[in-house]
XYZ file of C-alpha atoms in Angstrom:
780
model
C 11.780 21.985 -36.395
C 11.029 20.699 -32.869
C 8.378 18.014 -32.932
C 6.042 19.994 -30.675
C 5.690 22.719 -33.340
C 3.600 20.313 -35.385
C 1.020 20.973 -32.709
C -0.006 24.187 -34.502
C -0.654 22.249 -37.649
C -2.886 19.773 -35.801
C -4.720 22.469 -33.791
C -5.630 24.279 -37.017
C -7.212 21.163 -38.465
C -9.042 20.403 -35.224
C -10.375 23.945 -34.667
C -11.542 24.427 -38.239
C -13.140 20.983 -38.243
C -14.944 21.784 -34.952
C -16.104 25.197 -36.201
C -17.339 23.855 -39.519
C -19.399 21.240 -37.652
C -20.983 23.890 -35.436
C -24.352 24.962 -36.937
C -24.420 28.114 -34.787
C -21.334 29.626 -36.400
C -20.838 31.167 -39.848
C -24.439 30.583 -41.011
C -23.876 27.451 -43.094
C -20.529 28.657 -44.370
C -17.155 26.929 -43.910
C -13.969 28.347 -42.500
C -10.926 27.789 -44.729
C -7.369 28.080 -43.436
C -4.596 29.242 -45.716
C -0.976 28.629 -44.800
C 1.344 31.489 -45.624
C 4.992 30.486 -46.042
C 7.979 31.643 -48.009
C 9.232 34.727 -46.199
C 7.707 34.259 -42.777
C 10.930 33.020 -41.296
C 9.508 30.700 -38.652
C 7.874 27.303 -38.268
C 5.197 28.023 -40.871
C 7.936 28.472 -43.461
C 9.312 25.058 -42.573
C 5.893 23.518 -42.843
C 5.525 25.219 -46.177
C 8.772 23.724 -47.438
C 7.996 20.272 -46.055
C 4.517 19.950 -47.506
C 4.452 22.253 -50.540
C 4.886 19.227 -52.838
C 1.657 17.686 -51.509
C -0.658 20.678 -51.764
C -3.598 18.934 -53.358
C -6.442 21.113 -52.125
C -4.628 23.572 -49.856
C -3.108 26.528 -51.585
C 0.147 27.843 -50.116
C 0.642 31.443 -51.139
C 3.591 33.750 -50.648
C 2.984 36.576 -48.200
C 3.828 39.201 -50.812
C 0.946 38.062 -52.990
C -1.919 40.546 -52.679
C -5.588 39.666 -52.409
C -8.566 41.983 -52.812
C -10.283 40.284 -49.847
C -9.482 41.307 -46.264
C -8.611 38.050 -44.582
C -7.647 37.764 -40.932
C -4.082 36.467 -40.541
C -2.975 34.229 -37.686
C 0.648 34.958 -36.746
C 2.998 33.479 -34.225
C 4.545 32.231 -32.126
C 7.431 34.644 -32.823
C 6.475 38.260 -32.200
C 9.368 39.492 -34.334
C 7.938 37.755 -37.383
C 4.521 39.165 -36.542
C 6.027 42.622 -36.186
C 7.656 42.304 -39.614
C 4.369 41.187 -41.145
C 2.496 44.043 -39.456
C 4.821 46.568 -41.042
C 4.443 44.949 -44.469
C 0.661 44.675 -44.505
C -2.332 46.532 -43.030
C -4.581 43.507 -42.738
C -6.109 42.292 -39.430
C -3.881 39.882 -37.590
C -4.262 37.732 -34.474
C -1.008 36.987 -32.699
C -1.195 33.694 -30.774
C 2.333 33.730 -29.315
C 3.219 34.900 -25.794
C 1.830 38.274 -24.815
C 4.088 41.104 -25.933
C 3.579 44.689 -24.704
C 5.093 46.125 -27.908
C 2.240 44.718 -29.966
C -0.284 46.353 -27.617
C 0.486 49.781 -29.072
C -2.616 50.201 -31.260
C -1.384 53.530 -32.576
C 1.618 51.813 -34.132
C -0.038 48.431 -34.774
C -3.769 49.123 -35.220
C -4.394 45.820 -37.004
C -2.573 43.469 -34.586
C -4.512 41.792 -31.762
C -3.207 39.384 -29.181
C -5.083 36.424 -27.813
C -2.578 35.507 -25.093
C -3.021 36.677 -21.514
C -0.527 39.164 -20.115
C 2.036 37.740 -17.650
C 0.977 40.131 -14.896
C 1.928 37.892 -12.006
C 4.580 35.650 -13.540
C 7.288 37.068 -11.266
C 5.085 36.428 -8.210
C 4.536 32.827 -9.284
C 8.233 32.175 -9.900
C 9.285 33.707 -6.576
C 6.661 31.597 -4.773
C 8.221 28.489 -6.303
C 11.692 29.589 -5.172
C 10.453 30.169 -1.643
C 8.830 26.738 -1.616
C 12.082 24.989 -2.557
C 14.224 27.493 -0.576
C 16.156 28.589 -3.645
C 17.737 31.924 -2.718
C 20.609 32.214 -5.200
C 19.206 32.587 -8.708
C 20.679 33.319 -12.109
C 18.731 35.296 -14.703
C 19.055 35.306 -18.484
C 16.832 37.730 -20.421
C 16.668 39.373 -23.811
C 18.048 42.889 -23.894
C 14.759 44.507 -24.892
C 11.914 46.407 -23.248
C 10.053 43.233 -22.338
C 13.120 41.666 -20.729
C 13.973 44.828 -18.779
C 10.408 45.103 -17.483
C 10.496 41.473 -16.351
C 13.837 42.096 -14.624
C 12.355 45.048 -12.748
C 9.281 43.100 -11.619
C 11.282 40.033 -10.644
C 13.943 41.952 -8.735
C 11.314 43.846 -6.737
C 9.529 40.632 -5.800
C 12.801 38.884 -4.931
C 13.924 41.688 -2.648
C 10.653 41.515 -0.755
C 11.305 37.846 0.048
C 15.079 37.827 0.550
C 16.052 36.119 -2.714
C 19.157 37.293 -4.569
C 20.267 37.390 -8.172
C 23.631 35.708 -8.621
C 24.032 37.182 -12.103
C 21.984 38.814 -14.850
C 22.814 38.017 -18.464
C 21.104 40.474 -20.806
C 21.518 38.877 -24.220
C 21.575 41.464 -27.043
C 19.229 40.864 -29.959
C 21.874 41.624 -32.559
C 23.807 38.462 -33.422
C 27.073 40.271 -34.165
C 27.011 42.083 -30.820
C 26.110 38.840 -29.072
C 29.031 36.916 -30.595
C 31.504 39.524 -29.309
C 30.215 38.960 -25.761
C 29.314 35.274 -25.885
C 32.390 34.088 -24.003
C 31.651 36.556 -21.206
C 28.136 35.162 -20.816
C 29.470 31.599 -20.949
C 32.055 32.260 -18.241
C 29.550 34.029 -16.039
C 27.046 31.198 -15.963
C 29.659 28.425 -15.768
C 31.492 29.986 -12.824
C 28.358 30.920 -10.911
C 27.339 28.771 -7.949
C 23.645 29.318 -8.732
C 22.033 26.006 -9.655
C 18.724 27.567 -10.696
C 18.524 29.885 -13.715
C 15.505 31.784 -15.044
C 15.239 32.241 -18.806
C 12.852 34.865 -20.134
C 12.610 35.938 -23.722
C 11.864 34.840 -27.258
C 12.740 31.554 -28.824
C 14.349 31.755 -32.288
C 16.650 34.493 -31.037
C 20.148 35.050 -29.716
C 18.762 33.930 -26.364
C 18.127 30.462 -27.761
C 21.557 30.473 -29.420
C 23.090 31.231 -26.047
C 21.141 28.416 -24.401
C 22.308 25.920 -27.029
C 25.906 27.029 -26.479
C 25.592 26.320 -22.758
C 24.096 22.942 -23.550
C 27.129 22.095 -25.673
C 29.458 23.353 -22.932
C 27.850 20.979 -20.445
C 26.144 23.612 -18.304
C 23.538 21.757 -16.260
C 21.066 23.796 -14.265
C 17.449 23.819 -13.222
C 15.933 26.094 -15.846
C 12.819 28.070 -14.879
C 11.019 29.600 -17.814
C 7.749 30.046 -19.676
C 5.851 27.545 -21.777
C 7.541 28.449 -25.061
C 10.862 27.160 -23.655
C 9.868 23.502 -23.543
C 13.401 22.273 -24.188
C 14.254 18.846 -25.572
C 17.810 17.581 -25.573
C 18.648 15.721 -28.724
C 21.970 14.209 -27.621
C 22.034 10.438 -27.333
C 24.808 10.539 -24.731
C 22.784 12.760 -22.421
C 23.351 11.983 -18.695
C 20.611 12.338 -16.087
C 23.085 12.694 -13.249
C 23.755 16.365 -13.918
C 20.383 17.717 -14.938
C 17.225 18.157 -12.912
C 14.880 19.301 -15.667
C 13.157 22.443 -16.894
C 10.332 24.010 -14.879
C 7.846 25.916 -17.025
C 4.955 28.201 -16.151
C 1.859 28.206 -18.334
C -1.369 30.118 -18.055
C -4.087 27.812 -16.861
C -6.472 26.741 -19.565
C -9.244 24.219 -19.635
C -8.667 20.820 -21.173
C -10.088 20.318 -24.635
C -11.504 16.830 -24.268
C -12.585 16.575 -27.910
C -9.039 17.138 -29.103
C -7.914 13.790 -27.692
C -10.780 12.036 -29.440
C -10.000 13.933 -32.626
C -6.416 12.669 -32.532
C -7.592 9.108 -32.089
C -10.314 9.080 -34.720
C -9.122 11.476 -37.405
C -8.719 10.118 -40.920
C -5.295 11.270 -42.042
C -6.113 10.438 -45.673
C -8.779 13.112 -45.545
C -6.186 15.873 -45.279
C -4.036 17.093 -48.149
C -0.766 16.452 -46.266
C 0.571 13.413 -44.458
C 0.246 14.348 -40.762
C 0.693 10.844 -39.327
C 4.364 11.490 -38.611
C 3.392 14.832 -37.118
C 1.128 13.138 -34.598
C 3.767 10.609 -33.595
C 6.458 13.274 -33.416
C 4.350 15.477 -31.217
C 3.506 12.504 -29.009
C 7.202 12.034 -28.324
C 7.248 15.293 -26.502
C 3.805 16.197 -25.347
C 2.580 12.992 -23.770
C 1.776 14.357 -20.348
C 0.871 12.670 -17.115
C 0.390 13.471 -13.463
C 2.689 12.554 -10.604
C 0.160 10.100 -9.234
C -0.072 7.987 -12.371
C 3.634 7.919 -13.167
C 6.356 8.206 -10.597
C 9.014 5.571 -11.279
C 11.375 6.330 -14.100
C 12.678 2.810 -14.251
C 9.396 1.947 -16.025
C 10.735 3.689 -19.124
C 12.506 1.754 -21.845
C 14.208 3.518 -24.707
C 14.859 0.705 -27.138
C 11.952 1.701 -29.376
C 10.353 5.083 -28.751
C 7.570 4.425 -31.258
C 6.680 1.231 -29.431
C 6.844 3.013 -26.074
C 4.499 5.740 -27.366
C 2.021 3.167 -28.599
C 2.002 1.173 -25.355
C 1.428 4.156 -23.080
C -1.840 6.014 -23.412
C -1.357 9.561 -22.078
C -3.630 12.588 -22.247
C -2.747 15.014 -25.009
C -2.127 18.387 -23.340
C -2.040 21.456 -25.510
C 0.754 23.910 -24.982
C -0.095 27.497 -24.120
C 0.634 28.654 -27.685
C -1.484 25.782 -29.016
C -4.384 26.818 -26.806
C -3.903 30.437 -27.856
C -4.040 29.338 -31.495
C -7.246 27.451 -30.734
C -8.788 30.638 -29.293
C -7.405 32.686 -32.176
C -9.198 30.489 -34.728
C -12.424 30.881 -32.776
C -11.878 34.650 -32.543
C -11.631 34.712 -36.342
C -14.764 32.557 -36.668
C -16.785 34.775 -34.318
C -15.567 37.911 -36.111
C -16.613 36.522 -39.482
C -19.894 35.372 -37.981
C -20.729 38.904 -36.815
C -19.652 40.396 -40.126
C -21.861 37.944 -42.016
C -24.787 38.854 -39.777
C -24.202 42.528 -40.599
C -24.167 41.676 -44.299
C -27.430 39.784 -43.983
C -29.104 42.495 -41.900
C -28.004 45.304 -44.233
C -28.825 43.165 -47.325
C -25.571 44.051 -49.029
C -25.547 42.780 -52.615
C -22.443 44.449 -54.049
C -20.138 41.755 -52.584
C -20.819 38.033 -52.077
C -21.733 36.889 -48.587
C -18.583 36.031 -46.650
C -16.380 38.385 -48.653
C -14.990 41.425 -46.826
C -12.926 44.241 -48.289
C -12.993 46.822 -45.485
C -10.008 45.866 -43.294
C -10.767 48.665 -40.862
C -14.210 47.230 -40.226
C -12.817 43.711 -39.833
C -10.120 44.874 -37.407
C -12.626 46.859 -35.356
C -14.999 43.890 -35.170
C -12.110 41.566 -34.187
C -10.926 43.879 -31.432
C -14.361 44.019 -29.784
C -15.037 40.282 -29.804
C -16.089 38.734 -26.494
C -17.076 35.082 -26.687
C -17.059 31.841 -24.749
C -15.019 29.078 -26.342
C -16.262 25.461 -26.439
C -14.541 24.582 -23.144
C -16.374 27.364 -21.308
C -13.634 29.999 -21.007
C -14.501 33.641 -21.609
C -12.246 35.249 -24.231
C -12.161 39.045 -24.354
C -10.083 40.291 -27.280
C -10.187 43.860 -25.988
C -8.848 43.141 -22.506
C -6.205 40.426 -22.141
C -4.926 41.257 -18.656
C -6.160 38.737 -16.124
C -6.198 40.116 -12.574
C -6.636 36.598 -11.195
C -3.892 34.909 -13.156
C -3.657 31.162 -12.682
C -0.505 29.325 -13.707
C 0.113 25.640 -14.158
C 3.628 24.469 -13.346
C 5.250 21.691 -15.363
C 8.606 19.970 -15.253
C 10.238 18.737 -18.452
C 12.180 15.526 -18.130
C 14.711 15.159 -20.926
C 15.827 11.639 -21.761
C 18.158 10.056 -24.317
C 17.070 9.806 -27.955
C 15.362 13.190 -27.699
C 12.444 11.879 -25.675
C 10.876 14.400 -23.325
C 8.207 13.915 -20.702
C 6.170 16.888 -19.520
C 4.676 16.436 -16.050
C 2.417 18.811 -14.163
C 3.819 19.340 -10.666
C 1.624 22.118 -9.326
C -0.198 25.381 -9.835
C -0.206 29.012 -8.738
C -3.511 30.785 -8.007
C -2.880 34.476 -7.445
C -6.305 35.441 -6.103
C -6.105 32.985 -3.232
C -4.619 33.878 0.142
C -0.830 33.873 0.216
C -0.630 30.564 2.077
C -2.858 28.879 -0.523
C -1.518 30.401 -3.729
C 1.107 27.784 -4.529
C 0.343 24.074 -4.715
C 3.196 21.634 -5.412
C 2.875 17.867 -5.680
C 4.117 16.124 -2.550
C 5.641 13.213 -4.468
C 7.570 15.413 -6.877
C 10.335 13.485 -8.614
C 13.204 15.197 -10.387
C 14.750 14.024 -13.624
C 17.526 12.303 -11.684
C 14.973 9.922 -10.203
C 15.321 11.321 -6.677
C 12.854 13.208 -4.530
C 15.384 15.374 -2.644
C 15.141 19.010 -3.661
C 18.287 20.372 -5.360
C 19.838 23.284 -3.518
C 20.658 26.719 -4.913
C 22.065 28.975 -2.208
C 25.039 31.298 -1.961
C 25.815 30.259 1.608
C 25.048 27.187 3.664
C 21.927 27.614 5.734
C 22.619 28.685 9.294
C 21.361 25.968 11.596
C 19.743 26.425 14.974
C 22.026 28.165 17.422
C 23.625 30.365 14.748
C 22.799 33.654 13.084
C 23.798 35.330 9.845
C 26.540 37.905 9.444
C 26.546 39.429 5.994
C 29.777 39.567 4.092
C 31.077 42.938 2.951
C 30.280 43.988 -0.626
C 28.238 40.867 -1.362
C 24.566 40.113 -1.894
C 22.309 39.706 1.120
C 22.093 35.977 0.432
C 25.846 35.567 0.949
C 26.719 35.430 4.619
C 28.698 33.698 7.334
C 27.184 31.826 10.253
C 28.256 32.695 13.802
C 26.983 31.283 17.065
C 24.488 33.325 19.004
C 25.856 35.615 21.747
C 25.609 34.806 25.430
C 22.083 34.011 26.635
C 20.595 34.278 23.126
C 19.147 31.463 21.023
C 17.946 30.751 17.517
C 15.714 27.722 17.487
C 14.677 28.006 13.832
C 16.270 25.899 11.113
C 15.947 28.733 8.598
C 18.506 31.521 8.458
C 17.971 34.052 11.220
C 19.198 37.619 11.104
C 19.141 38.070 14.872
C 19.130 35.688 17.797
C 16.382 35.939 20.407
C 17.366 36.820 23.943
C 16.153 34.456 26.631
C 13.883 35.875 29.372
C 15.545 36.884 32.623
C 14.438 33.705 34.384
C 15.898 31.484 31.655
C 19.286 30.844 30.072
C 20.548 29.507 26.756
C 21.892 25.978 26.547
C 25.415 25.377 25.260
C 24.140 24.803 21.706
C 22.224 28.122 21.869
C 19.053 26.433 20.605
C 16.720 26.525 23.622
C 16.088 28.608 26.715
C 16.224 26.576 29.925
C 14.804 27.504 33.304
C 17.381 29.079 35.612
C 17.974 27.762 39.130
C 17.533 30.452 41.785
C 20.644 30.874 43.960
C 21.747 33.049 46.858
C 24.117 32.788 49.833
C 22.015 30.394 51.880
C 22.745 28.954 55.308
C 22.671 25.492 53.715
C 25.581 26.346 51.418
C 29.104 25.589 52.688
C 30.109 29.244 52.524
C 26.911 30.422 54.151
C 27.176 27.854 56.917
C 30.862 28.634 57.581
C 30.371 32.407 57.676
C 27.228 32.147 59.799
C 28.945 29.936 62.357
C 31.972 32.227 62.368
C 29.766 35.269 63.002
C 27.962 33.566 65.896
C 31.205 32.292 67.374
C 32.888 35.694 67.252
C 29.764 37.343 68.675
C 29.737 34.877 71.527
C 33.464 35.406 72.059
C 32.945 39.171 72.201
C 30.136 38.754 74.722
C 32.455 36.557 76.777
C 35.128 39.272 76.687
C 32.531 41.843 77.699
C 31.450 39.660 80.633
C 35.089 39.286 81.652
C 35.635 43.048 81.561
C 32.475 43.653 83.576
C 33.456 41.001 86.081
C 36.930 42.479 86.481
C 35.891 46.085 86.095
C 37.815 47.169 89.190
C 41.143 45.757 88.051
C 43.751 48.321 87.147
C 44.056 47.158 83.532
C 40.321 47.646 82.906
C 40.146 50.936 84.736
C 43.331 52.304 83.142
C 41.893 52.023 79.609
C 38.584 53.768 80.168
C 36.243 50.860 80.820
C 33.147 52.742 79.584
C 34.706 53.093 76.135
C 35.750 49.458 76.283
C 32.170 48.418 77.009
C 30.860 50.550 74.105
C 33.484 49.120 71.768
C 32.705 45.514 72.738
C 28.948 46.010 72.346
C 29.421 47.627 68.934
C 31.669 44.715 67.882
C 28.942 42.263 68.881
C 26.530 44.046 66.544
C 29.213 44.259 63.831
C 29.532 40.466 63.935
C 25.772 39.970 63.998
C 25.048 42.414 61.149
C 26.877 40.032 58.797
C 23.960 37.599 59.231
C 21.784 40.014 57.217
C 23.924 39.084 54.178
C 23.113 35.355 54.504
C 19.762 33.839 53.522
C 17.116 34.830 50.958
C 17.297 38.604 50.484
C 14.261 40.844 50.858
C 13.773 44.578 50.866
C 14.174 44.884 54.640
C 17.378 42.853 54.854
C 18.835 44.721 51.867
C 18.424 48.040 53.686
C 19.532 46.686 57.067
C 22.676 45.177 55.570
C 24.184 48.517 54.661
C 22.718 50.691 57.435
C 23.728 48.417 60.332
C 27.131 47.838 58.766
C 27.761 51.557 58.413
C 26.388 52.662 61.781
C 27.879 49.941 64.027
C 31.278 50.138 62.399
C 31.174 53.919 62.813
C 30.448 53.454 66.533
C 33.317 50.980 66.827
C 35.878 53.101 64.951
C 34.796 56.339 66.655
C 35.172 54.571 70.015
C 38.706 53.581 69.082
C 39.314 57.190 68.056
C 37.989 58.407 71.419
C 40.265 55.961 73.241
C 43.321 57.140 71.278
C 42.465 60.795 71.907
C 42.097 60.061 75.618
C 45.465 58.304 75.753
C 47.143 61.100 73.843
C 45.658 63.815 76.063
C 46.533 61.945 79.255
C 50.191 61.296 78.485
C 51.203 63.908 75.944
C 50.155 66.876 78.059
C 52.761 66.899 80.786
C 51.522 70.121 82.404
C 47.847 70.346 81.551
C 45.939 73.337 82.673
C 42.792 73.356 84.680
C 40.691 73.529 81.547
C 42.352 70.494 80.034
C 42.069 68.581 83.260
C 38.399 69.447 83.329
C 37.867 68.149 79.804
C 39.513 64.857 80.666
C 37.580 64.583 83.907
C 34.274 65.332 82.226
C 34.892 62.789 79.432
C 34.879 65.310 76.587
C 36.727 62.900 74.189
C 33.727 60.620 74.427
C 31.695 63.166 72.449
C 33.551 61.939 69.373
C 31.328 58.855 69.317
C 27.896 60.534 68.966
C 29.240 63.225 66.659
C 30.808 60.714 64.251
C 27.772 58.435 64.467
C 25.381 61.290 63.631
C 27.436 62.168 60.572
C 27.226 58.549 59.403
C 23.486 58.473 60.067
C 23.134 61.621 57.962
C 25.026 59.993 55.069
C 22.896 56.843 55.350
C 19.738 58.962 55.368
C 20.748 60.648 52.112
C 21.498 57.206 50.680
C 18.052 55.873 51.595
C 16.274 58.921 50.210
C 18.107 59.162 46.884
C 18.749 55.550 45.848
C 18.203 52.917 48.540
C 19.389 49.299 48.203
C 16.968 46.886 46.519
C 16.621 43.235 45.546
C 18.314 42.452 42.247
C 18.746 39.384 40.045
C 22.163 38.732 38.594
C 22.412 36.244 35.722
C 25.937 36.671 34.414
C 28.116 35.343 37.212
C 27.053 31.688 37.243
C 25.928 29.708 34.191
C 22.334 28.567 34.412
C 21.625 30.343 37.679
C 19.815 33.473 38.768
C 21.653 34.979 41.715
C 19.397 36.966 44.050
C 21.471 39.700 45.629
C 21.002 43.079 47.230
C 21.900 45.844 44.853
C 23.623 48.724 46.577
C 21.384 51.212 44.802
C 23.683 54.204 44.767
C 27.239 52.959 44.377
C 28.481 56.477 45.138
C 26.624 56.534 48.484
C 28.055 53.113 49.368
C 31.587 54.315 48.720
C 30.920 57.516 50.666
C 29.910 55.422 53.710
C 32.939 53.192 53.242
C 35.198 56.221 52.693
C 33.908 57.875 55.859
C 34.752 54.717 57.820
C 38.175 54.714 56.222
C 38.799 58.322 57.201
C 37.840 57.553 60.838
C 40.109 54.517 60.827
C 42.948 56.542 59.323
C 42.455 59.246 62.004
C 42.449 56.666 64.763
C 45.554 55.040 63.322
C 47.353 58.410 63.168
C 46.511 59.412 66.734
C 47.357 55.953 68.078
C 50.607 55.951 66.157
C 51.616 59.223 67.822
C 50.950 57.748 71.279
C 52.545 54.349 70.696
C 55.778 55.080 72.619
C 54.250 56.800 75.625
C 55.309 55.362 79.038
C 53.128 53.384 81.408
C 52.581 49.716 81.812
C 48.974 49.825 80.635
C 49.317 52.168 77.644
C 47.176 50.532 74.917
C 48.250 52.910 72.128
C 50.323 50.185 70.502
C 47.344 47.816 70.460
C 45.098 50.507 68.985
C 47.705 51.285 66.325
C 48.002 47.663 65.308
C 44.215 47.138 65.332
C 43.707 50.104 62.985
C 46.481 48.804 60.759
C 44.673 45.464 60.485
C 41.317 47.206 59.922
C 42.651 49.430 57.114
C 44.512 46.515 55.506
C 41.319 44.423 55.383
C 39.190 47.115 53.734
C 41.916 48.287 51.345
C 42.205 44.669 50.173
C 38.419 44.409 50.091
C 37.860 47.028 47.377
C 39.711 45.408 44.418
C 38.620 41.906 45.387
C 34.994 42.996 45.764
C 34.857 44.677 42.360
C 36.486 41.701 40.626
C 33.885 39.188 41.811
C 30.215 38.677 41.055
C 27.198 36.921 42.478
C 27.386 35.060 45.762
C 31.184 35.336 45.814
C 30.817 39.109 46.093
C 28.578 38.665 49.123
C 31.063 36.201 50.658
C 33.873 38.725 50.221
C 31.874 41.468 51.936
C 30.828 39.249 54.852
C 34.364 37.953 55.285
C 35.715 41.520 55.329
C 33.203 42.501 58.017
C 34.141 39.529 60.181
C 37.886 39.900 59.573
C 38.013 43.612 60.381
C 35.822 43.174 63.462
C 37.895 40.212 64.613
C 41.021 42.317 64.082
C 39.692 44.956 66.476
C 38.655 42.329 69.002
C 41.892 40.403 68.847
C 44.337 43.268 68.750
C 42.744 45.375 71.490
C 41.095 42.963 73.936
C 42.700 39.534 73.753
C 46.040 40.715 75.221
C 44.154 42.307 78.099
C 42.105 39.162 78.676
C 45.321 37.208 78.908
C 46.612 39.641 81.541
C 43.352 39.537 83.468
C 42.821 35.755 83.389
C 46.394 34.401 83.407
C 48.504 36.912 85.400
C 45.907 38.151 87.839
C 47.316 37.209 91.336
C 47.843 39.011 94.626
C 51.567 39.440 94.087
C 50.864 41.132 90.781
C 48.254 43.330 92.349
C 50.514 44.297 95.192
C 53.354 45.224 92.877
C 50.941 47.273 90.935
C 49.696 49.068 94.044
C 53.253 49.862 95.148
C 53.857 51.598 91.886
C 50.818 53.829 92.226
C 51.701 57.429 93.101
C 50.845 58.519 96.619
């Protein structure tokens, strides 16, 4: 049997020796332990076979032998053996193995009592350990029984709450024949899985242990997480540390029994009926335990002589959980007998000797109700073994060649503390490989900063791909992030998508090359228009100025001056006033300009197309009726602008998409529909002017300006038809530049096509000969 199982043998001697030396227990009577072997089918049977030839004073009896006395039986650590014994006999029994819910059914097992504490929060403790080491891809191997299924349910629920996934679940059947038919499936599943951490939960001495030994022979190396009964020692001499990180076990916290260490050192082995010297040494091989602070370098170990190594190193003897449970079980028996003896003394029973009990029902009832404090100060309640404040100690088992194992405490789990203080793990934890780096067990590589997870189809949540964060979003955590965080409006994401940086504020400023060029162009064209206006005023009596309706020419030139100047509202830092003035002045002044051109074309058409005008028509021309087109068209545009301002006026907006790392301050049009209505109305006026001018292009007379008006409207329409697709394909300051350039280009087209030819005539060809020829051609 494994060397650590000799621990039970030693604990029995120690507990009975301690009880028999206690004057407050058993009223001057001694507690005698009988070992039952033969058909028990576990470690006690092996002990029975090993030492039955040396039974000097200890009587080994077969379980089938009946006794008139009602003795309390200690059973364990296998619950299956205890279950078999419970069916065979109706005598009180104390089970010191791991807590089993099946044995808690007092209707079916009225004489079986458990001393172990229920694993109420084992799943919480294990998941806390996984979170600490960032293990998210876990394998699970359990027994296919009620206890294993309940553990699976608890563990899965706790894992799902913390984002940990099960890579596989092997439910090992209890029947050996069924197991052997599926063994290769279980082997393949665990060998092909990428999970490096595997939880084992179930009974030793079962098909679960057979399965574990098979994997050991197949070279399956994992980090095994399990309970205290799975303290695994590898017995292969060719065992390699490079592929195995050890076994992590969880044990219920129990106080240290200081006297046990002294008992081991001072006990006289000749006093006992069997030779237990080898038992002590064998147990020392495994259960010499130390802390991380006192032993951290594995190169201190030498394996030439394990007996010599054991003798040279003085380590504290730490009882296993089953050993401690056995210790409490012996004391539970002693306290039960103590109470029964007191009842015998108080009732003065004389029919049976003191210390002899035949009523098993009475003994079982007394055992069930025992509440006592053991010598180390822990309260033991045989009636209630569910601890709501479960404390676990966490150990790691280092397996070395020659079957030597070292059990090291690496931390603890305290459930009743706050969540941040429940788990404590040693900072200088060293794995069996001699390294301090934590082994990884994940389905997918952790997404680094700047990336987020995208889950793969039909896979566990822990299996995912990593993709970079979208535009202007970051993930500055090293842990996997489901969603990236969007940067605030005044910040932008760096190229690595890990941090949000402050945006630079930008707009079409006068200091920028484009702003400076457009501003100078607007001022130059305005000045040029004023110069043309001055020229026309100066030469207002010349035939060329008078022939083309000088009042309309003055109105057109003044409106063009304002058209050039309104482009300045688009340059500089925008504010609410400039945003409104941009669109209103643009719409109104351009309407005045285009309606003036329309009035001029109507005047030309009426003057030359009507060869025999009536008195009424002559009166309309004389009274300047075509000039009414200007106020009428302007009022319509003002009405459209008024609706625009009332419904959805322009406002200051921040645009962050057009230029990387910049916030562009622009004027939002507000209602895009209203903007296009204003622009469409201008287009319709321009199209009307173009049509009328086109009809009058071939009319006679030296000073017919219909051709110039036609060409000017052609230029105007071409500019704004080109403007629309270009404007909608740009963003930010470029959009503003396009709009300003279109305003200047269309205004310059009107100025150049209509007035520059006339200025050339006025300034270059204006001489007396020209004037005289002109006068001679005037009708008398």
